[in-house]
Coordinates of C-alpha atoms in Angstrom, one line a residue:
Chain A
X26 CA -9.1 36.6 -16.6
X27 CA -10.1 39.2 -14.1
X28 CA -8.6 37.5 -11.0
X29 CA -5.4 35.5 -10.9
X30 CA -6.0 31.8 -10.7
X31 CA -5.2 30.0 -7.4
X32 CA -1.9 28.0 -8.0
X33 CA -2.3 24.2 -7.7
X34 CA 0.8 23.9 -5.7
X35 CA 2.4 26.4 -3.3
X36 CA 5.5 25.5 -1.4
X37 CA 6.4 27.9 1.4
X38 CA 9.5 27.7 3.5
X39 CA 9.8 23.9 3.2
X40 CA 12.5 22.4 5.4
X41 CA 13.3 18.7 5.4
X42 CA 15.9 17.6 7.9
X43 CA 17.5 14.3 8.6
X44 CA 18.7 13.4 12.1
X45 CA 21.4 10.8 12.2
X46 CA 24.2 9.9 14.5
X47 CA 26.5 12.2 12.5
X48 CA 24.2 15.1 13.3
X49 CA 21.4 17.0 11.5
X50 CA 21.6 17.2 7.7
X51 CA 19.5 19.8 5.9
X52 CA 19.0 18.7 2.3
X53 CA 16.0 21.0 1.9
X54 CA 16.4 24.2 3.9
X55 CA 13.6 26.7 3.4
X56 CA 12.5 26.7 -0.2
X57 CA 9.5 28.4 -1.8
X58 CA 7.9 28.1 -5.2
X59 CA 4.6 28.2 -6.9
X60 CA 3.2 26.0 -9.6
X61 CA 0.3 27.0 -11.7
X62 CA -2.1 24.8 -13.7
X63 CA -0.6 23.6 -17.0
X64 CA 2.8 25.0 -16.2
X65 CA 6.2 23.3 -16.0
X66 CA 8.6 24.1 -13.3
X67 CA 12.2 22.9 -13.5
X68 CA 14.3 22.2 -10.5
X69 CA 17.9 22.1 -11.4
X70 CA 21.0 21.4 -9.4
X71 CA 23.9 19.0 -9.0
X72 CA 23.7 15.7 -7.1
X73 CA 23.0 16.2 -3.5
X74 CA 21.6 19.7 -3.7
X75 CA 18.2 18.5 -2.4
X76 CA 16.1 18.4 -5.5
X77 CA 15.0 14.8 -5.1
X78 CA 14.3 15.4 -1.4
X79 CA 12.1 18.3 -2.4
X80 CA 9.9 16.1 -4.6
X81 CA 9.8 13.3 -2.0
X82 CA 8.8 15.9 0.6
X83 CA 5.8 17.0 -1.5
X84 CA 4.5 13.4 -1.6
X85 CA 5.6 12.9 2.1
X86 CA 7.7 9.9 1.1
X87 CA 10.9 10.9 2.9
X88 CA 12.6 7.9 4.4
X89 CA 11.6 7.7 8.0
X90 CA 12.4 7.7 10.8
X91 CA 15.5 9.7 10.2
X92 CA 13.9 12.2 7.8
X93 CA 11.3 14.7 8.7
X94 CA 9.6 17.8 7.4
X95 CA 10.9 20.3 9.9
X96 CA 8.9 23.3 8.8
X97 CA 7.0 25.1 6.1
X98 CA 3.9 24.2 4.2
X99 CA 2.9 22.5 1.0
X100 CA -0.4 23.9 -0.2
X101 CA -2.2 21.7 -2.8
X102 CA -5.1 23.8 -4.0
X103 CA -5.1 25.5 -0.6
X104 CA -4.9 22.3 1.4
X105 CA -1.7 21.9 3.5
X106 CA -0.2 18.4 2.7
X107 CA 2.2 18.6 5.6
X108 CA -0.6 18.5 8.1
X109 CA -2.7 15.9 6.3
X110 CA -3.1 12.5 8.1
X111 CA -1.4 9.6 6.4
X112 CA -4.7 8.0 5.2
X113 CA -5.7 11.3 3.5
X114 CA -2.2 11.6 2.1
X115 CA -2.6 8.2 0.4
X116 CA -5.6 9.5 -1.5
X117 CA -3.5 12.4 -2.8
X118 CA -0.7 10.2 -3.9
X119 CA -1.2 8.8 -7.4
X120 CA -4.6 10.5 -7.7
X121 CA -3.8 14.2 -7.4
X122 CA 0.0 14.2 -7.4
X123 CA 2.0 11.4 -9.1
X124 CA 5.7 10.8 -9.6
X125 CA 7.9 9.2 -12.2
X126 CA 11.1 7.9 -10.9
X127 CA 14.6 8.0 -12.3
X128 CA 15.3 4.4 -12.8
X129 CA 12.8 2.7 -15.1
X130 CA 14.7 -0.6 -14.8
X131 CA 13.9 -1.0 -11.1
X132 CA 10.7 1.0 -10.7
X133 CA 8.4 -1.7 -11.7
X134 CA 7.5 -4.8 -9.7
X135 CA 9.4 -7.6 -11.6
X136 CA 6.9 -10.4 -11.0
X137 CA 3.7 -8.7 -12.0
X138 CA 2.6 -8.0 -15.7
X139 CA 2.8 -4.3 -16.4
X140 CA -0.8 -4.0 -17.4
X141 CA -1.8 -5.4 -14.0
X142 CA 0.4 -2.9 -12.3
X143 CA -1.3 0.0 -14.1
X144 CA -4.7 -1.5 -13.3
X145 CA -3.8 -1.7 -9.7
X146 CA -2.9 2.0 -9.6
X147 CA -6.3 2.7 -11.2
X148 CA -8.1 0.5 -8.7
X149 CA -6.4 2.2 -5.7
X150 CA -8.3 5.4 -6.5
X151 CA -11.2 4.6 -8.7
X152 CA -14.1 2.3 -8.1
X153 CA -13.6 0.2 -11.2
X154 CA -14.0 -3.6 -11.8
X155 CA -11.0 -5.7 -12.7
X156 CA -12.0 -5.8 -16.3
X157 CA -12.7 -2.1 -16.7
X158 CA -9.4 -1.3 -15.0
X159 CA -7.5 -3.6 -17.3
X160 CA -9.1 -2.0 -20.3
X161 CA -8.2 1.4 -19.0
X162 CA -4.6 0.3 -18.4
X163 CA -4.4 -0.9 -22.0
X164 CA -5.8 2.5 -23.1
X165 CA -3.1 4.2 -21.0
X166 CA -0.4 2.1 -22.7
X167 CA -1.7 3.2 -26.1
X168 CA -1.7 6.8 -24.9
X169 CA 2.0 6.7 -24.1
X170 CA 2.7 5.3 -27.5
X171 CA 3.4 1.6 -26.8
X172 CA 2.7 -0.4 -30.0
X173 CA 0.2 -3.3 -29.6
X174 CA -0.7 -2.4 -26.1
X175 CA -3.0 -5.4 -25.6
X176 CA 0.0 -7.8 -26.0
X177 CA 2.5 -5.6 -24.0
X178 CA 0.1 -5.3 -21.1
X179 CA 0.4 -9.0 -20.4
X180 CA 4.2 -8.9 -20.4
X181 CA 6.4 -8.7 -17.4
X182 CA 8.8 -5.8 -16.9
X183 CA 11.9 -7.7 -17.9
X184 CA 10.5 -8.2 -21.4
X185 CA 10.4 -4.5 -22.0
X186 CA 13.2 -2.1 -22.9
X187 CA 14.2 0.8 -20.7
X188 CA 12.3 3.3 -22.8
X189 CA 9.2 1.1 -22.8
X190 CA 9.4 0.7 -19.1
X191 CA 9.6 4.5 -18.6
X192 CA 6.5 4.8 -20.8
X193 CA 4.8 2.2 -18.5
X194 CA 5.8 4.3 -15.5
X195 CA 4.3 7.4 -17.1
X196 CA 1.1 5.5 -17.9
X197 CA 1.0 4.3 -14.3
X198 CA 1.6 7.8 -13.0
X199 CA -1.0 9.4 -15.3
X200 CA -3.6 6.6 -15.0
X201 CA -5.8 8.6 -12.5
X202 CA -5.3 11.9 -14.4
X203 CA -3.4 13.7 -11.6
X204 CA -3.2 17.5 -11.4
X205 CA 0.5 17.5 -10.8
X206 CA 3.2 15.2 -12.2
X207 CA 6.6 15.1 -10.5
X208 CA 9.2 13.8 -12.9
X209 CA 12.4 13.0 -11.0
X210 CA 15.1 12.8 -13.6
X211 CA 12.8 10.9 -16.0
X212 CA 15.3 10.7 -18.8
X213 CA 18.7 10.3 -17.0
X214 CA 18.9 6.5 -17.4
X215 CA 17.8 6.5 -21.1
X216 CA 19.5 6.8 -24.4
X217 CA 19.5 10.3 -25.9
X218 CA 17.1 9.4 -28.7
X219 CA 14.6 7.8 -26.3
X220 CA 15.1 10.9 -24.0
X221 CA 13.6 13.2 -26.6
X222 CA 10.6 10.8 -27.1
X223 CA 9.9 10.6 -23.4
X224 CA 10.0 14.3 -23.0
X225 CA 7.7 14.7 -26.0
X226 CA 5.2 12.3 -24.5
X227 CA 5.2 14.1 -21.2
X228 CA 4.8 17.4 -23.0
X229 CA 1.9 16.2 -25.1
X230 CA 0.1 14.6 -22.2
X231 CA 0.5 17.7 -20.2
X232 CA -1.2 19.6 -22.9
X233 CA -4.0 17.1 -23.1
X234 CA -4.6 16.7 -19.4
X235 CA -3.7 20.3 -18.4
X236 CA -1.6 19.2 -15.4
X237 CA 1.3 21.0 -13.8
X238 CA 4.7 19.3 -14.1
X239 CA 7.7 19.6 -11.8
X240 CA 10.7 18.5 -13.8
X241 CA 13.6 17.6 -11.7
X242 CA 16.8 17.4 -13.6
X243 CA 20.5 18.1 -13.7
X244 CA 20.3 18.4 -17.5
X245 CA 20.0 22.0 -18.7
X246 CA 19.0 20.7 -22.1
X247 CA 15.9 19.2 -20.6
X248 CA 15.1 22.5 -18.9
X249 CA 15.5 24.4 -22.2
X250 CA 13.2 22.0 -23.9
X251 CA 10.4 21.7 -21.4
X252 CA 10.2 24.3 -18.6
X253 CA 8.4 27.6 -18.2
X254 CA 10.1 28.6 -14.9
X255 CA 13.2 27.3 -13.3
X256 CA 14.4 27.0 -9.8
X257 CA 18.1 26.5 -9.3
X258 CA 19.0 24.7 -6.1
X259 CA 22.3 24.7 -4.3
X260 CA 22.9 22.9 -0.9
X261 CA 19.3 23.0 0.1
X262 CA 18.6 26.6 -0.9
X263 CA 17.0 28.1 -4.0
X264 CA 19.7 30.3 -5.4
X265 CA 17.9 31.5 -8.5
X266 CA 14.3 31.5 -9.5
X267 CA 13.5 32.7 -12.9
X268 CA 11.9 32.0 -16.2
X269 CA 13.5 29.5 -18.5
X270 CA 14.3 32.1 -21.1
X271 CA 15.9 34.4 -18.6
X272 CA 18.0 31.6 -17.2
X273 CA 19.7 31.0 -20.5
X274 CA 19.8 34.5 -21.8
X275 CA 20.8 36.3 -18.6
X276 CA 21.9 34.0 -15.7
X277 CA 22.2 36.1 -12.5
X278 CA 23.6 33.9 -9.8
X279 CA 27.3 33.1 -10.0
X280 CA 26.5 29.4 -9.6
X281 CA 24.0 29.5 -12.5
X282 CA 26.6 31.4 -14.6
X283 CA 29.1 28.6 -13.7
X284 CA 26.6 25.9 -14.6
X285 CA 25.9 27.5 -18.0
X286 CA 29.6 28.1 -18.6
X287 CA 30.4 24.5 -18.0
X288 CA 28.2 23.4 -20.9
X289 CA 30.2 22.4 -23.9
X290 CA 30.0 25.0 -26.7
X291 CA 29.7 23.7 -30.2
X292 CA 31.6 26.6 -31.8
X293 CA 34.5 26.5 -29.5
X294 CA 37.4 24.0 -29.8
X295 CA 38.6 23.3 -26.3
X296 CA 40.8 20.6 -24.8
X297 CA 39.0 20.6 -21.4
X298 CA 35.5 21.5 -20.4
X299 CA 35.1 24.3 -17.9
X300 CA 34.2 23.3 -14.3
X301 CA 33.2 25.0 -11.1
X302 CA 36.1 24.6 -8.7
X303 CA 35.4 22.9 -5.4
X304 CA 32.5 20.8 -4.2
X305 CA 29.1 21.3 -2.7
X306 CA 29.4 21.7 1.1
X307 CA 28.3 18.8 3.3
X308 CA 24.7 19.1 4.4
X309 CA 25.8 18.2 7.9
X310 CA 28.1 21.2 8.1
X311 CA 26.8 24.1 6.1
X312 CA 28.8 27.3 6.1
X313 CA 27.4 30.3 8.1
X314 CA 27.4 32.7 5.1
X315 CA 26.4 32.1 1.5
X316 CA 26.6 28.4 0.8
X317 CA 28.3 29.0 -2.6
X318 CA 30.8 31.5 -1.2
X319 CA 33.7 29.0 -1.0
X320 CA 33.4 28.3 -4.8
X321 CA 32.3 31.8 -5.9
X322 CA 34.7 33.9 -8.0
X323 CA 33.1 37.1 -6.7
X324 CA 33.2 36.2 -3.0
X325 CA 33.7 39.1 -0.5
X326 CA 33.8 39.3 3.3
X327 CA 30.0 39.7 3.6
X328 CA 29.5 36.4 1.7
X329 CA 31.1 34.2 4.3
X330 CA 29.4 36.1 7.1
X331 CA 25.7 36.1 6.2
X332 CA 23.6 34.0 3.9
X333 CA 21.8 36.4 1.6
X334 CA 18.1 36.3 1.1
X335 CA 16.3 36.0 -2.2
X336 CA 16.6 39.5 -3.8
X337 CA 13.9 40.3 -6.4
X338 CA 15.8 41.6 -9.4
X339 CA 12.9 41.8 -11.8
X340 CA 9.3 40.8 -12.0
X341 CA 10.0 37.1 -12.5
X342 CA 13.6 36.7 -11.2
X343 CA 14.8 36.3 -7.7
X344 CA 18.5 35.7 -6.8
X345 CA 20.1 34.7 -3.6
X346 CA 23.3 36.7 -4.0
X347 CA 24.8 39.7 -2.3
X348 CA 25.8 41.1 -5.7
X349 CA 22.2 42.2 -6.2
X350 CA 21.9 44.0 -2.8
X351 CA 22.7 47.6 -2.1
X352 CA 25.3 46.4 0.4
X353 CA 27.4 45.0 -2.3
X354 CA 28.5 48.3 -3.8
X355 CA 29.1 49.7 -0.3
X356 CA 31.2 46.7 0.4
X357 CA 33.1 47.2 -2.8
X358 CA 33.6 50.9 -2.0
X359 CA 34.8 50.1 1.5
X360 CA 37.3 47.6 0.2
X361 CA 38.5 50.0 -2.4
X362 CA 38.9 52.7 0.2
X363 CA 40.9 50.3 2.3
X364 CA 43.1 49.5 -0.6
X365 CA 43.5 53.2 -1.4
X366 CA 44.4 53.9 2.2
X367 CA 47.1 51.2 2.1
X368 CA 48.5 52.6 -1.1
X369 CA 48.7 56.2 0.2
Chain B
X8 CA 27.3 -30.1 -17.3
X9 CA 27.2 -26.4 -16.8
X10 CA 27.3 -25.8 -20.6
X11 CA 24.4 -28.2 -20.9
X12 CA 22.5 -26.2 -18.3
X13 CA 23.3 -23.0 -20.1
X14 CA 22.1 -24.2 -23.4
X15 CA 18.9 -25.4 -21.7
X16 CA 18.6 -22.0 -20.3
X17 CA 19.1 -20.2 -23.6
X18 CA 16.6 -22.5 -25.1
X19 CA 14.0 -21.7 -22.4
X20 CA 14.8 -18.0 -22.7
X21 CA 14.1 -17.9 -26.4
X22 CA 10.9 -19.8 -25.7
X23 CA 10.0 -17.3 -23.1
X24 CA 10.2 -14.4 -25.6
X25 CA 7.4 -15.9 -27.6
X26 CA 5.4 -17.0 -24.7
X27 CA 5.4 -14.2 -22.2
X28 CA 3.9 -15.6 -19.0
X29 CA 5.5 -18.0 -16.5
X30 CA 8.9 -16.9 -17.7
X31 CA 10.9 -17.2 -14.6
X32 CA 9.1 -20.4 -13.6
X33 CA 10.1 -21.9 -16.9
X34 CA 13.6 -20.8 -16.5
X35 CA 13.9 -22.4 -13.1
X36 CA 12.1 -25.5 -14.3
X37 CA 14.7 -25.9 -17.1
X38 CA 17.5 -25.8 -14.5
X39 CA 15.7 -28.1 -12.2
X40 CA 14.9 -30.7 -14.9
X41 CA 18.5 -30.9 -15.9
X42 CA 19.5 -31.6 -12.3
X43 CA 19.5 -35.4 -12.0
X44 CA 19.8 -35.6 -8.2
X45 CA 16.9 -33.2 -7.8
X46 CA 14.8 -35.3 -10.2
X47 CA 15.5 -38.4 -8.2
X48 CA 14.4 -36.5 -5.1
X49 CA 11.3 -35.4 -6.8
X50 CA 10.5 -38.9 -7.9
X51 CA 10.9 -40.2 -4.3
X52 CA 8.6 -37.5 -3.0
X53 CA 6.0 -38.2 -5.7
X54 CA 6.2 -41.9 -5.0
X55 CA 5.6 -41.3 -1.3
X56 CA 2.7 -38.9 -2.0
X57 CA 1.0 -41.4 -4.2
X58 CA 1.4 -44.1 -1.5
X59 CA -0.1 -41.8 1.1
X60 CA -3.0 -41.0 -1.3
X61 CA -3.8 -44.5 -2.3
X62 CA -2.8 -46.4 1.0
X63 CA -6.2 -48.1 1.5
X64 CA -6.1 -49.4 -2.1
X65 CA -2.5 -50.6 -1.9
X66 CA -2.5 -52.1 1.6
X67 CA -2.9 -55.9 1.4
X68 CA -4.1 -56.2 5.1
X69 CA -5.8 -54.2 7.8
X70 CA -3.0 -52.3 9.5
X71 CA -4.6 -52.6 12.9
X72 CA -5.7 -56.3 12.7
X73 CA -3.9 -58.2 15.5
X74 CA -3.3 -61.9 14.7
X75 CA -1.2 -63.5 17.3
X76 CA -0.8 -66.8 15.3
X77 CA 1.1 -64.8 12.6
X78 CA 3.6 -62.9 14.8
X79 CA 7.2 -62.5 13.8
X80 CA 6.9 -63.8 10.3
X81 CA 10.0 -62.8 8.4
X82 CA 9.5 -61.2 4.9
X83 CA 7.8 -63.7 2.7
X84 CA 5.4 -63.9 -0.3
X85 CA 2.4 -63.4 1.9
X86 CA 3.9 -60.6 4.0
X87 CA 6.4 -58.7 1.9
X88 CA 7.9 -57.0 4.9
X89 CA 6.9 -59.5 7.5
X90 CA 4.7 -59.1 10.5
X91 CA 5.4 -57.6 13.9
X92 CA 5.1 -58.8 17.5
X93 CA 1.3 -58.7 17.3
X94 CA 1.1 -60.3 13.9
X95 CA 0.2 -57.1 12.0
X96 CA 1.4 -56.8 8.4
X97 CA 4.3 -54.3 8.4
X98 CA 3.8 -53.3 4.8
X99 CA 0.2 -52.3 5.4
X100 CA 1.2 -50.4 8.5
X101 CA 3.9 -48.6 6.6
X102 CA 1.6 -47.6 3.8
X103 CA -1.0 -46.2 6.2
X104 CA 1.7 -44.6 8.4
X105 CA 2.9 -42.5 5.4
X106 CA -0.2 -40.5 5.9
X107 CA 0.5 -39.7 9.5
X108 CA 4.3 -39.1 9.1
X109 CA 4.0 -36.9 6.0
X110 CA 0.9 -35.2 7.3
X111 CA 2.7 -34.2 10.5
X112 CA 5.6 -32.9 8.5
X113 CA 3.5 -30.9 6.1
X114 CA 1.3 -29.5 8.8
X115 CA 4.3 -28.5 11.0
X116 CA 6.1 -26.7 8.1
X117 CA 2.9 -25.0 7.1
X118 CA 2.4 -23.8 10.7
X119 CA 6.0 -22.7 11.0
X120 CA 6.0 -21.0 7.6
X121 CA 2.7 -19.1 8.3
X122 CA 3.9 -17.6 11.6
X123 CA 7.5 -17.2 10.4
X124 CA 6.5 -15.3 7.2
X125 CA 4.2 -13.0 9.2
X126 CA 6.8 -12.2 11.8
X127 CA 9.5 -11.8 9.2
X128 CA 7.4 -9.5 7.0
X129 CA 6.3 -7.3 9.9
X130 CA 9.7 -7.1 11.4
X131 CA 11.4 -6.4 8.1
X132 CA 8.9 -3.9 6.8
X133 CA 8.2 -1.8 9.9
X134 CA 11.8 -2.0 11.3
X135 CA 12.7 0.0 14.4
X136 CA 11.4 -1.4 17.8
X137 CA 8.9 -3.8 16.1
X138 CA 11.8 -5.5 14.4
X139 CA 13.9 -5.5 17.6
X140 CA 11.2 -7.2 19.7
X141 CA 10.1 -9.8 17.1
X142 CA 13.7 -10.8 16.2
X143 CA 14.8 -11.0 19.8
X144 CA 11.9 -13.4 20.5
X145 CA 13.1 -15.4 17.4
X146 CA 16.7 -15.4 18.8
X147 CA 15.4 -16.8 22.0
X148 CA 13.6 -19.6 20.2
X149 CA 16.7 -20.3 18.1
X150 CA 18.9 -20.4 21.2
X151 CA 17.2 -23.7 22.2
X152 CA 18.3 -26.8 20.4
X153 CA 15.3 -27.7 18.2
X154 CA 14.4 -31.0 19.8
X155 CA 14.8 -29.6 23.3
X156 CA 12.3 -26.9 22.5
X157 CA 9.9 -29.5 21.1
X158 CA 10.3 -31.6 24.2
X159 CA 9.5 -28.5 26.4
X160 CA 6.4 -27.7 24.4
X161 CA 5.2 -31.3 24.5
X162 CA 5.9 -31.4 28.2
X163 CA 3.6 -28.4 28.6
X164 CA 0.9 -29.5 26.2
X165 CA 1.0 -33.3 26.7
X166 CA 2.0 -36.0 24.2
X167 CA -0.1 -36.3 21.0
X168 CA 0.4 -36.1 17.3
X169 CA -1.1 -32.6 17.1
X170 CA 1.1 -31.3 19.9
X171 CA 4.1 -32.8 18.0
X172 CA 3.0 -30.8 15.0
X173 CA 2.9 -27.6 17.0
X174 CA 6.2 -28.3 18.6
X175 CA 8.0 -29.1 15.4
X176 CA 6.3 -26.1 13.7
X177 CA 7.4 -23.8 16.5
X178 CA 11.1 -24.4 15.9
X179 CA 10.7 -23.7 12.2
X180 CA 9.1 -20.3 13.0
X181 CA 12.4 -18.4 13.7
X182 CA 14.1 -19.9 10.6
X183 CA 11.4 -18.7 8.3
X184 CA 11.2 -15.3 10.1
X185 CA 14.9 -14.7 9.6
X186 CA 14.9 -15.5 5.9
X187 CA 11.8 -13.5 5.3
X188 CA 13.0 -10.6 7.3
X189 CA 16.3 -10.5 5.4
X190 CA 14.6 -10.7 2.0
X191 CA 12.0 -8.1 3.0
X192 CA 14.7 -5.6 4.0
X193 CA 16.3 -6.1 0.6
X194 CA 13.1 -5.8 -1.4
X195 CA 11.6 -2.9 0.5
X196 CA 14.5 -0.7 -0.4
X197 CA 13.9 -1.2 -4.1
X198 CA 12.6 1.7 -6.2
X199 CA 9.4 0.0 -7.2
X200 CA 8.2 -0.1 -3.6
X201 CA 8.7 3.7 -3.5
X202 CA 6.9 3.8 -6.8
X203 CA 3.8 2.0 -5.6
X204 CA 3.8 4.0 -2.4
X205 CA 3.8 7.2 -4.6
X206 CA 0.7 5.8 -6.3
X207 CA -1.1 5.7 -2.9
X208 CA -0.8 2.1 -2.0
X209 CA -1.2 1.2 1.7
X210 CA 1.1 -1.0 3.8
X211 CA -1.1 -4.1 3.4
X212 CA -1.0 -3.9 -0.4
X213 CA 2.7 -3.2 -0.4
X214 CA 3.5 -6.1 1.9
X215 CA 1.3 -8.8 0.4
X216 CA 1.1 -7.8 -3.2
X217 CA 4.6 -6.3 -3.8
X218 CA 7.0 -7.7 -1.3
X219 CA 5.7 -11.3 -0.6
X220 CA 5.6 -12.5 -4.2
X221 CA 9.1 -11.3 -4.7
X222 CA 10.6 -13.2 -1.8
X223 CA 8.8 -16.5 -2.5
X224 CA 11.9 -18.4 -3.8
X225 CA 13.8 -18.4 -0.5
X226 CA 10.6 -19.4 1.3
X227 CA 9.9 -22.3 -1.0
X228 CA 13.5 -23.5 -0.7
X229 CA 13.5 -23.3 3.0
X230 CA 10.1 -25.0 3.2
X231 CA 11.3 -28.0 1.2
X232 CA 14.4 -28.4 3.3
X233 CA 12.5 -27.9 6.5
X234 CA 10.0 -30.7 5.5
X235 CA 12.9 -33.2 5.7
X236 CA 13.8 -32.0 9.2
X237 CA 10.2 -31.8 10.3
X238 CA 9.4 -35.4 9.3
X239 CA 12.5 -36.6 11.0
X240 CA 11.9 -34.7 14.2
X241 CA 8.2 -35.8 14.3
X242 CA 9.3 -39.4 13.9
X243 CA 11.9 -38.9 16.5
X244 CA 9.5 -37.5 19.0
X245 CA 7.0 -40.4 18.4
X246 CA 9.9 -42.8 18.8
X247 CA 10.4 -41.3 22.3
X248 CA 6.8 -41.9 22.9
X249 CA 5.8 -38.2 22.9
X250 CA 3.8 -38.2 19.7
X251 CA 1.6 -40.8 18.1
X252 CA 0.8 -43.6 20.5
X253 CA 0.6 -47.3 19.7
X254 CA -1.1 -48.9 18.0
X255 CA -0.9 -46.0 15.6
X256 CA 1.2 -47.0 12.5
X257 CA 3.2 -43.7 12.7
X258 CA 6.7 -44.6 11.5
X259 CA 8.5 -43.3 14.6
X260 CA 6.2 -45.3 16.8
X261 CA 6.7 -48.4 14.7
X262 CA 10.5 -48.0 14.9
X263 CA 10.1 -47.7 18.7
X264 CA 8.1 -50.9 19.1
X265 CA 10.6 -52.7 16.8
X266 CA 13.5 -51.7 19.0
X267 CA 12.8 -54.5 21.5
X268 CA 13.2 -57.2 18.8
X269 CA 16.2 -55.7 17.0
X270 CA 18.2 -58.9 17.3
X271 CA 15.5 -61.5 16.9
X272 CA 13.4 -59.7 14.2
X273 CA 15.4 -56.8 12.8
X274 CA 12.9 -56.3 9.9
X275 CA 10.3 -54.8 12.3
X276 CA 12.5 -51.7 12.9
X277 CA 14.4 -51.9 9.5
X278 CA 11.5 -51.0 7.2
X279 CA 10.1 -48.0 9.0
X280 CA 13.7 -46.7 9.4
X281 CA 14.3 -47.1 5.7
X282 CA 11.0 -45.4 4.9
X283 CA 12.0 -42.4 6.9
X284 CA 15.6 -42.2 5.6
X285 CA 14.6 -42.4 2.0
X286 CA 11.9 -39.8 2.3
X287 CA 14.2 -37.4 4.2
X288 CA 16.9 -38.0 1.6
X289 CA 14.3 -37.3 -1.2
X290 CA 13.3 -33.9 0.4
X291 CA 16.9 -32.9 1.0
X292 CA 18.2 -33.5 -2.5
X293 CA 15.1 -32.0 -4.1
X294 CA 15.4 -29.0 -1.8
X295 CA 19.1 -28.5 -2.8
X296 CA 18.2 -28.7 -6.5
X297 CA 15.3 -26.3 -6.0
X298 CA 17.7 -23.8 -4.4
X299 CA 20.1 -24.0 -7.3
X300 CA 17.2 -23.5 -9.7
X301 CA 15.4 -20.7 -8.0
X302 CA 18.2 -18.8 -6.5
X303 CA 21.5 -19.3 -8.3
X304 CA 23.2 -16.8 -6.0
X305 CA 22.8 -19.2 -3.0
X306 CA 24.9 -21.8 -4.7
X307 CA 28.0 -22.8 -2.8

């Protein structure tokens, strides 16, 4: 490869704001990432950090009228989705970019047989007859590993188990061979054994179809199993952007370190699991400085004064923390000097 | 009784597992079939529908034939329900009249439901100012007592059976709109609506393919119950001389013309009155049973 391939998705400075009577909330506040073909990007963070809003923003499905993309761009193969008219956007949804939702129990229309729902997704974007679309939907069900798909296609959602329904959702999302699949916590609502199967299916289909996957999760196990690069979000910001390997081997941001430390360790025998003290700040009232400063064990004066930018620590790792700036050591020195002065 | 219903239900559920389609319908049907009152209501309705369908075959006489020699004959073997002040056979008139009275009821509810569902779907789905405007108009319609609104509409359009249909339909519109709007608000928040939107579906597909089929139960229930009111109101308006005009055998009109002979020949008014009451009762108890079957949450 002489030249670097154009990424299929490039998010630049994306901001999604909600205006309500309580004020303006900023669940997504200036995030950047790049997704290449065939790659899996993980977005990790605790509830309310803006990861789901990021994915809904990409498909422009933020609840209106309160929610709005307030800035930035989302480039899909060079085309800015933020500026696309709604009718063009509909052609992108499901056809170029699809999404799997968290809750398989409620993500299917309860009164329509599942095969017909998949066929409908196909017919929205492809000029196929009813029968051809039906055959393709049965084919999709077979692809996601549903036994006797001809029979299952005729059944209604309530006759299928949670794992089956999530497979149907995947079949529906992949029916038009999209280039990007956004999986919003696809395994959270499922049993652990089914979780592994579903992840396996997504991984295999990704290989077959060569699509890019954005895996949104709060489960670091899922990240370890599936992702190439990882974005850690905290209160609407990306706090660490690194490769999956680096994340586990060498977490840089204090928040990431806290997250990993709070995972139970099989070799240790402890009474209580470790937690990160405090809670995520309200998106209506974000602190002036670093958003993690109130919970950070290394916090210094500068942390509550200014929000750090993303510092590039190595080729594939960026961290939003003052520790990785030159200022940090000066700060420390100054504080030490202050202390020394007091002592003397 | 409730245990009986439950076992019926379990039975139907196990049947459903083998036969996938029509599952919910079967479920509801099982509950409905075990409800005796609803079944009586259904039988009454079917009986009336058959009469309306086969009136020309069943009627012993011409409903319009005036025979002044035969007036005021009390119920007898020749004339089961007697004859009226112009010697017309009341039974024949009742049989033919079922077509008019029920026709007006069905047409009025269909009219009301069509507009009400449209308004409710649009208001509920789009929300914001669209919702405010549509629902305020509905509130204004609801603020009038139904019969008064109908009177006003007929005063404007002139008395005729078609105008009665429009008038009675008009005061069903806000009731349908409210129910449909409420259900739409509930359904549009569900995740599968987001899911179909994420697949690129447009508003039309979402509203008519994904929202409407999921809110059919309350619409059907409301429709059945409204039929009773619509038939009653239409007969009432004809009784007041605002709907069908004599010599039409519409039940309200017949009731009205029998009013003058209430003491000398009570059967002239009695039979049309009974016909209306029994039909309305039938729709009401069937509607209640349907509600219990289709939407158990609405019970109590």
